[in-house]
mmCIF file of C-alpha atoms in Angstrom:
data_model
loop_
_atom_site.group_PDB
_atom_site.id
_atom_site.type_symbol
_atom_site.label_atom_id
_atom_site.label_comp_id
_atom_site.label_asym_id
_atom_site.label_seq_id
_atom_site.Cartn_x
_atom_site.Cartn_y
_atom_site.Cartn_z
ATOM 1 C CA MET A 653 3.910 0.621 -4.606
ATOM 2 C CA ARG A 654 7.003 -1.573 -4.957
ATOM 3 C CA GLN A 655 7.223 -2.614 -1.307
ATOM 4 C CA THR A 656 3.560 -3.525 -1.015
ATOM 5 C CA LYS A 657 3.754 -5.639 -4.165
ATOM 6 C CA GLU A 658 6.825 -7.433 -2.825
ATOM 7 C CA ILE A 659 5.191 -8.405 0.457
ATOM 8 C CA LEU A 660 1.970 -9.417 -1.314
ATOM 9 C CA THR A 661 4.037 -11.702 -3.543
ATOM 10 C CA GLN A 662 5.453 -13.324 -0.436
ATOM 11 C CA LEU A 663 2.004 -13.794 1.081
ATOM 12 C CA GLU A 664 0.504 -15.345 -2.064
ATOM 13 C CA ASN A 665 1.842 -18.740 -1.002
ATOM 14 C CA ARG A 666 -0.371 -18.606 2.086
ATOM 15 C CA TYR A 667 -3.408 -16.631 0.946
ATOM 16 C CA ILE A 668 -4.762 -17.410 -2.502
ATOM 17 C CA ASN A 669 -7.182 -14.484 -2.766
ATOM 18 C CA ILE A 670 -4.718 -11.809 -1.706
ATOM 19 C CA ASP A 671 -3.700 -11.268 -5.335
ATOM 20 C CA TYR A 672 -6.982 -9.354 -5.785
ATOM 21 C CA TYR A 673 -5.302 -6.283 -4.319
ATOM 22 C CA TYR A 674 -2.931 -6.017 -7.275
ATOM 23 C CA THR A 675 -5.893 -4.579 -9.199
ATOM 24 C CA ILE A 676 -6.141 -1.635 -6.813
ATOM 25 C CA ILE A 677 -2.374 -1.155 -6.857
ATOM 26 C CA GLU A 678 -2.453 -0.978 -10.652
ATOM 27 C CA LYS A 679 -5.099 1.746 -10.460
ATOM 28 C CA ILE A 680 -2.917 3.696 -8.030
ATOM 29 C CA GLU A 681 0.175 3.442 -10.206
ATOM 30 C CA GLU A 682 -1.706 4.315 -13.390
ATOM 31 C CA ASN A 683 -3.254 7.459 -11.910
ATOM 32 C CA VAL A 684 -0.645 8.797 -9.499
ATOM 33 C CA ASN A 685 0.479 11.462 -11.987
ATOM 34 C CA LEU A 686 -2.394 11.634 -14.492
ATOM 35 C CA ASN A 687 -5.326 11.626 -12.053
ATOM 36 C CA PRO A 688 -3.919 12.318 -8.577
ATOM 37 C CA ASP A 689 -7.246 12.264 -6.723
ATOM 38 C CA ILE A 690 -8.146 8.849 -8.128
ATOM 39 C CA ALA A 691 -4.777 7.534 -6.935
ATOM 40 C CA ILE A 692 -5.348 9.003 -3.458
ATOM 41 C CA GLU A 693 -8.824 7.513 -3.239
ATOM 42 C CA SER A 694 -7.477 4.149 -4.374
ATOM 43 C CA CYS A 695 -4.890 4.276 -1.578
ATOM 44 C CA LYS A 696 -7.754 4.615 0.860
ATOM 45 C CA ALA A 697 -9.562 1.679 -0.763
ATOM 46 C CA LEU A 698 -6.402 -0.437 -0.554
ATOM 47 C CA LEU A 699 -5.963 0.352 3.138
ATOM 48 C CA GLU A 700 -9.597 -0.503 3.827
ATOM 49 C CA GLY A 701 -9.489 -3.739 1.870
ATOM 50 C CA LEU A 702 -6.274 -5.052 3.374
ATOM 51 C CA SER A 703 -7.406 -4.041 6.861
ATOM 52 C CA LYS A 704 -10.514 -6.191 6.457
ATOM 53 C CA PHE A 705 -8.414 -9.013 5.031
ATOM 54 C CA ILE A 706 -5.958 -8.978 7.950
ATOM 55 C CA TRP A 707 -8.704 -8.676 10.549
ATOM 56 C CA LYS A 708 -10.579 -11.618 9.035
ATOM 57 C CA GLN A 709 -7.486 -13.816 8.961
ATOM 58 C CA ILE A 710 -6.428 -13.291 12.574
ATOM 59 C CA ASP A 711 -9.792 -13.040 14.332
ATOM 60 C CA ASN A 712 -12.238 -15.935 14.339
ATOM 61 C CA SER A 713 -14.977 -13.582 15.541
ATOM 62 C CA TYR A 714 -14.647 -11.320 12.486
ATOM 63 C CA ASP A 715 -18.063 -10.249 11.170
ATOM 64 C CA SER A 716 -18.107 -8.928 7.602
ATOM 65 C CA VAL A 717 -21.435 -7.159 8.153
ATOM 66 C CA VAL A 718 -19.989 -5.216 11.084
ATOM 67 C CA ALA A 719 -16.759 -4.459 9.223
ATOM 68 C CA ASP A 720 -18.591 -3.189 6.142
ATOM 69 C CA LYS A 721 -20.509 -0.677 8.265
ATOM 70 C CA MET A 722 -17.405 0.733 9.948
ATOM 71 C CA ASP A 723 -15.898 4.050 8.933
ATOM 72 C CA PHE A 724 -12.392 4.206 7.536
ATOM 73 C CA HIS A 725 -10.567 5.227 10.717
ATOM 74 C CA PRO A 726 -12.099 2.738 13.196
ATOM 75 C CA LEU A 727 -11.850 -0.070 10.641
ATOM 76 C CA VAL A 728 -8.112 0.285 10.113
ATOM 77 C CA ARG A 729 -7.554 0.944 13.814
ATOM 78 C CA GLN A 730 -9.398 -2.265 14.690
ATOM 79 C CA ALA A 731 -7.363 -4.323 12.231
ATOM 80 C CA VAL A 732 -4.028 -2.943 13.412
ATOM 81 C CA THR A 733 -5.021 -3.296 17.067
ATOM 82 C CA LYS A 734 -5.995 -6.924 16.503
ATOM 83 C CA LEU A 735 -2.698 -7.481 14.730
ATOM 84 C CA GLY A 736 -0.907 -5.993 17.723
ATOM 85 C CA ASP A 737 -2.458 -8.704 19.900
ATOM 86 C CA PHE A 738 -0.571 -11.322 17.888
ATOM 87 C CA ASN A 739 2.663 -9.513 17.065
ATOM 88 C CA GLU A 740 4.430 -7.363 19.641
ATOM 89 C CA ASP A 741 6.577 -5.774 16.925
ATOM 90 C CA ILE A 742 3.781 -3.258 16.406
ATOM 91 C CA GLU A 743 4.205 -0.611 19.101
ATOM 92 C CA VAL A 744 1.152 1.060 20.613
ATOM 93 C CA ASP A 745 2.667 4.457 19.839
ATOM 94 C CA PHE A 746 3.119 3.455 16.213
ATOM 95 C CA VAL A 747 -0.498 2.321 15.991
ATOM 96 C CA ASN A 748 -1.702 5.691 17.280
ATOM 97 C CA LYS A 749 0.436 7.602 14.801
ATOM 98 C CA VAL A 750 -0.727 5.424 11.932
ATOM 99 C CA ASN A 751 -4.326 6.084 12.908
ATOM 100 C CA LYS A 752 -3.776 9.848 12.817
ATOM 101 C CA LEU A 753 -2.146 9.584 9.417
ATOM 102 C CA ILE A 754 -4.926 7.368 8.101
ATOM 103 C CA VAL A 755 -7.538 9.877 9.253
ATOM 104 C CA SER A 756 -5.708 12.591 7.321
ATOM 105 C CA ILE A 757 -5.750 10.461 4.174
ATOM 106 C CA GLY A 758 -9.442 9.823 4.699
ATOM 107 C CA GLU A 759 -10.132 13.549 5.008
ATOM 108 C CA VAL A 760 -8.228 14.235 1.806
ATOM 109 C CA ARG A 761 -10.245 11.567 0.055
ATOM 110 C CA ASN A 762 -13.585 12.946 1.280
ATOM 111 C CA LYS A 763 -12.672 16.459 0.169
ATOM 112 C CA ARG A 764 -11.137 15.656 -3.194
ATOM 113 C CA GLY A 765 -12.192 12.136 -4.171
ATOM 114 C CA ASP A 766 -13.367 11.532 -7.735
ATOM 115 C CA ILE A 767 -15.127 8.199 -7.497
ATOM 116 C CA SER A 768 -17.222 7.484 -4.436
ATOM 117 C CA HIS A 769 -18.814 10.854 -3.861
ATOM 118 C CA GLY A 770 -19.814 11.771 -7.418
ATOM 119 C CA LYS A 771 -17.913 15.063 -7.460
ATOM 120 C CA LEU A 772 -18.927 17.663 -10.014
ATOM 121 C CA SER A 773 -16.474 18.730 -12.705
ATOM 122 C CA PRO A 774 -14.611 21.016 -12.454
ATOM 123 C CA LYS A 775 -13.971 20.229 -8.783
ATOM 124 C CA GLU A 776 -13.459 22.922 -6.190
ATOM 125 C CA TYR A 777 -10.320 21.198 -4.907
ATOM 126 C CA MET A 778 -7.795 19.187 -6.885
ATOM 127 C CA SER A 779 -4.601 17.487 -5.767
ATOM 128 C CA ASP A 780 -1.366 17.805 -7.692
ATOM 129 C CA ALA A 781 0.949 14.964 -8.656
ATOM 130 C CA GLN A 782 3.479 15.800 -5.940
ATOM 131 C CA PHE A 783 0.863 15.433 -3.226
ATOM 132 C CA SER A 784 -0.467 12.257 -4.818
ATOM 133 C CA ASN A 785 3.025 10.761 -4.879
ATOM 134 C CA LEU A 786 3.455 11.676 -1.210
ATOM 135 C CA ILE A 787 0.241 9.855 -0.246
ATOM 136 C CA VAL A 788 1.172 6.845 -2.386
ATOM 137 C CA ASN A 789 4.625 6.597 -0.802
ATOM 138 C CA ILE A 790 3.203 6.897 2.716
ATOM 139 C CA THR A 791 0.616 4.219 1.951
ATOM 140 C CA ASP A 792 3.239 1.942 0.422
ATOM 141 C CA ASN A 793 5.548 2.173 3.435
ATOM 142 C CA MET A 794 2.715 1.822 5.935
ATOM 143 C CA LEU A 795 1.223 -1.225 4.248
ATOM 144 C CA TYR A 796 4.613 -2.859 3.865
ATOM 145 C CA TYR A 797 5.210 -2.568 7.597
ATOM 146 C CA ILE A 798 1.736 -3.782 8.541
ATOM 147 C CA LEU A 799 1.856 -6.698 6.091
ATOM 148 C CA HIS A 800 5.371 -7.566 7.240
ATOM 149 C CA CYS A 801 4.092 -7.849 10.815
ATOM 150 C CA PHE A 802 1.090 -9.809 9.575
ATOM 151 C CA SER A 803 3.396 -12.270 7.797
ATOM 152 C CA LYS A 804 4.962 -13.137 11.164
ATOM 153 C CA VAL A 805 1.665 -14.109 12.740
ATOM 154 C CA VAL A 806 0.691 -17.732 13.167
ATOM 155 C CA LEU A 807 -2.971 -17.361 12.432
ATOM 156 C CA ALA A 808 -5.586 -17.471 15.124
ATOM 157 C CA LYS A 809 -7.647 -19.816 12.994
ATOM 158 C CA GLU A 810 -6.655 -23.466 12.939
ATOM 159 C CA LEU A 811 -3.582 -24.044 10.823
ATOM 160 C CA GLU A 812 -4.256 -26.649 8.154
ATOM 161 C CA TYR A 813 -1.561 -28.888 6.710
ATOM 162 C CA GLU A 814 -2.825 -28.179 3.188
ATOM 163 C CA ASP A 815 -2.339 -24.413 3.621
ATOM 164 C CA ASN A 816 1.359 -24.503 2.672
ATOM 165 C CA PRO A 817 2.041 -27.075 -0.072
ATOM 166 C CA ASP A 818 5.322 -25.492 -1.226
ATOM 167 C CA PHE A 819 6.676 -25.473 2.307
ATOM 168 C CA ASN A 820 5.575 -29.070 2.887
ATOM 169 C CA GLU A 821 7.305 -30.194 -0.287
ATOM 170 C CA LYS A 822 10.480 -28.391 0.762
ATOM 171 C CA LEU A 823 10.474 -30.136 4.145
ATOM 172 C CA ASP A 824 9.936 -33.518 2.518
ATOM 173 C CA ASN A 825 12.761 -32.977 0.034
ATOM 174 C CA GLU A 826 15.167 -31.925 2.769
ATOM 175 C CA ASN A 827 14.221 -34.713 5.181
ATOM 176 C CA ALA A 828 13.989 -38.141 3.588
ATOM 177 C CA PHE A 829 11.553 -40.196 5.636
ATOM 178 C CA GLY A 830 11.154 -43.396 3.673
ATOM 179 C CA TYR A 831 7.704 -43.724 2.183
ATOM 180 C CA LEU A 832 6.260 -41.356 4.766
ATOM 181 C CA SER A 833 5.904 -37.590 4.575
ATOM 182 C CA TYR A 834 8.213 -35.838 7.021
ATOM 183 C CA SER A 835 6.188 -32.627 6.856
ATOM 184 C CA LYS A 836 2.947 -34.447 7.612
ATOM 185 C CA ALA A 837 4.524 -36.349 10.492
ATOM 186 C CA LEU A 838 5.938 -33.134 11.953
ATOM 187 C CA PHE A 839 2.592 -31.376 11.597
ATOM 188 C CA VAL A 840 0.729 -34.173 13.377
ATOM 189 C CA GLN A 841 3.269 -34.973 16.090
ATOM 190 C CA ASP A 842 4.769 -31.557 16.878
ATOM 191 C CA ILE A 843 2.647 -28.697 15.572
ATOM 192 C CA GLU A 844 4.715 -26.042 17.374
ATOM 193 C CA ALA A 845 7.923 -27.232 15.702
ATOM 194 C CA TYR A 846 6.085 -27.211 12.375
ATOM 195 C CA LYS A 847 4.944 -23.617 12.948
ATOM 196 C CA GLN A 848 8.479 -22.520 13.795
ATOM 197 C CA GLU A 849 9.858 -24.149 10.666
ATOM 198 C CA LEU A 850 7.137 -22.412 8.673
ATOM 199 C CA LEU A 851 8.040 -19.015 10.124
ATOM 200 C CA ASN A 852 11.720 -19.619 9.327
ATOM 201 C CA HIS A 853 10.753 -20.531 5.779
ATOM 202 C CA LEU A 854 8.712 -17.346 5.368
ATOM 203 C CA ASP A 855 11.607 -15.283 6.733
ATOM 204 C CA LEU A 856 13.912 -16.723 4.082
ATOM 205 C CA ILE A 857 11.418 -15.941 1.332
ATOM 206 C CA GLU A 858 11.084 -12.368 2.538
ATOM 207 C CA SER A 859 14.858 -11.908 2.727
ATOM 208 C CA SER A 860 15.332 -13.229 -0.795
ATOM 209 C CA ILE A 861 12.674 -10.840 -2.135
ATOM 210 C CA GLU A 862 14.248 -7.858 -0.363
ATOM 211 C CA ASN A 863 17.686 -8.719 -1.787
ATOM 212 C CA GLU A 864 16.503 -8.937 -5.395
#
């Protein structure tokens, strides 16, 4: 899950609680060869969790009660569709293909999952490590792309100056403004310019991570 961890590291500066998902990633990596079905089921849990997270961040009308009652496929589809409203990089055709793939993962999980459905042992169906690695790699690439597109979105909710302290400090250090804060002045007087500078900053962070 190297790519997903890289993009989550980038997003930590903006979303404090996003580091929770490292716990699920650890479970995936620990079980991908030893307990393939647990790894597959954890991929599904990671997709569900990050879909809810993205949906909540970009949609002020997000309702956790509604989201918690949604099945796997419509939940992820809703999150990606909402994301597509804010970032045209996600093609409609891509969204449809992702949905089909996600449904397949969900079906595998329902048939072979160890955790949520209380399967008897020995199980009638078991996945091998090769199949588990395939699902993990697909999930990793899919989430990297979705999170990459998410990182480009200026959130639908009101942007707060305090959301990006590292970026603000960088702006202040690069633009001496006497006793005043350049970043604060830019935020108050020209919010669109501030947002563009923020996006440029996030692009640089992403590029540096990819080149490591």
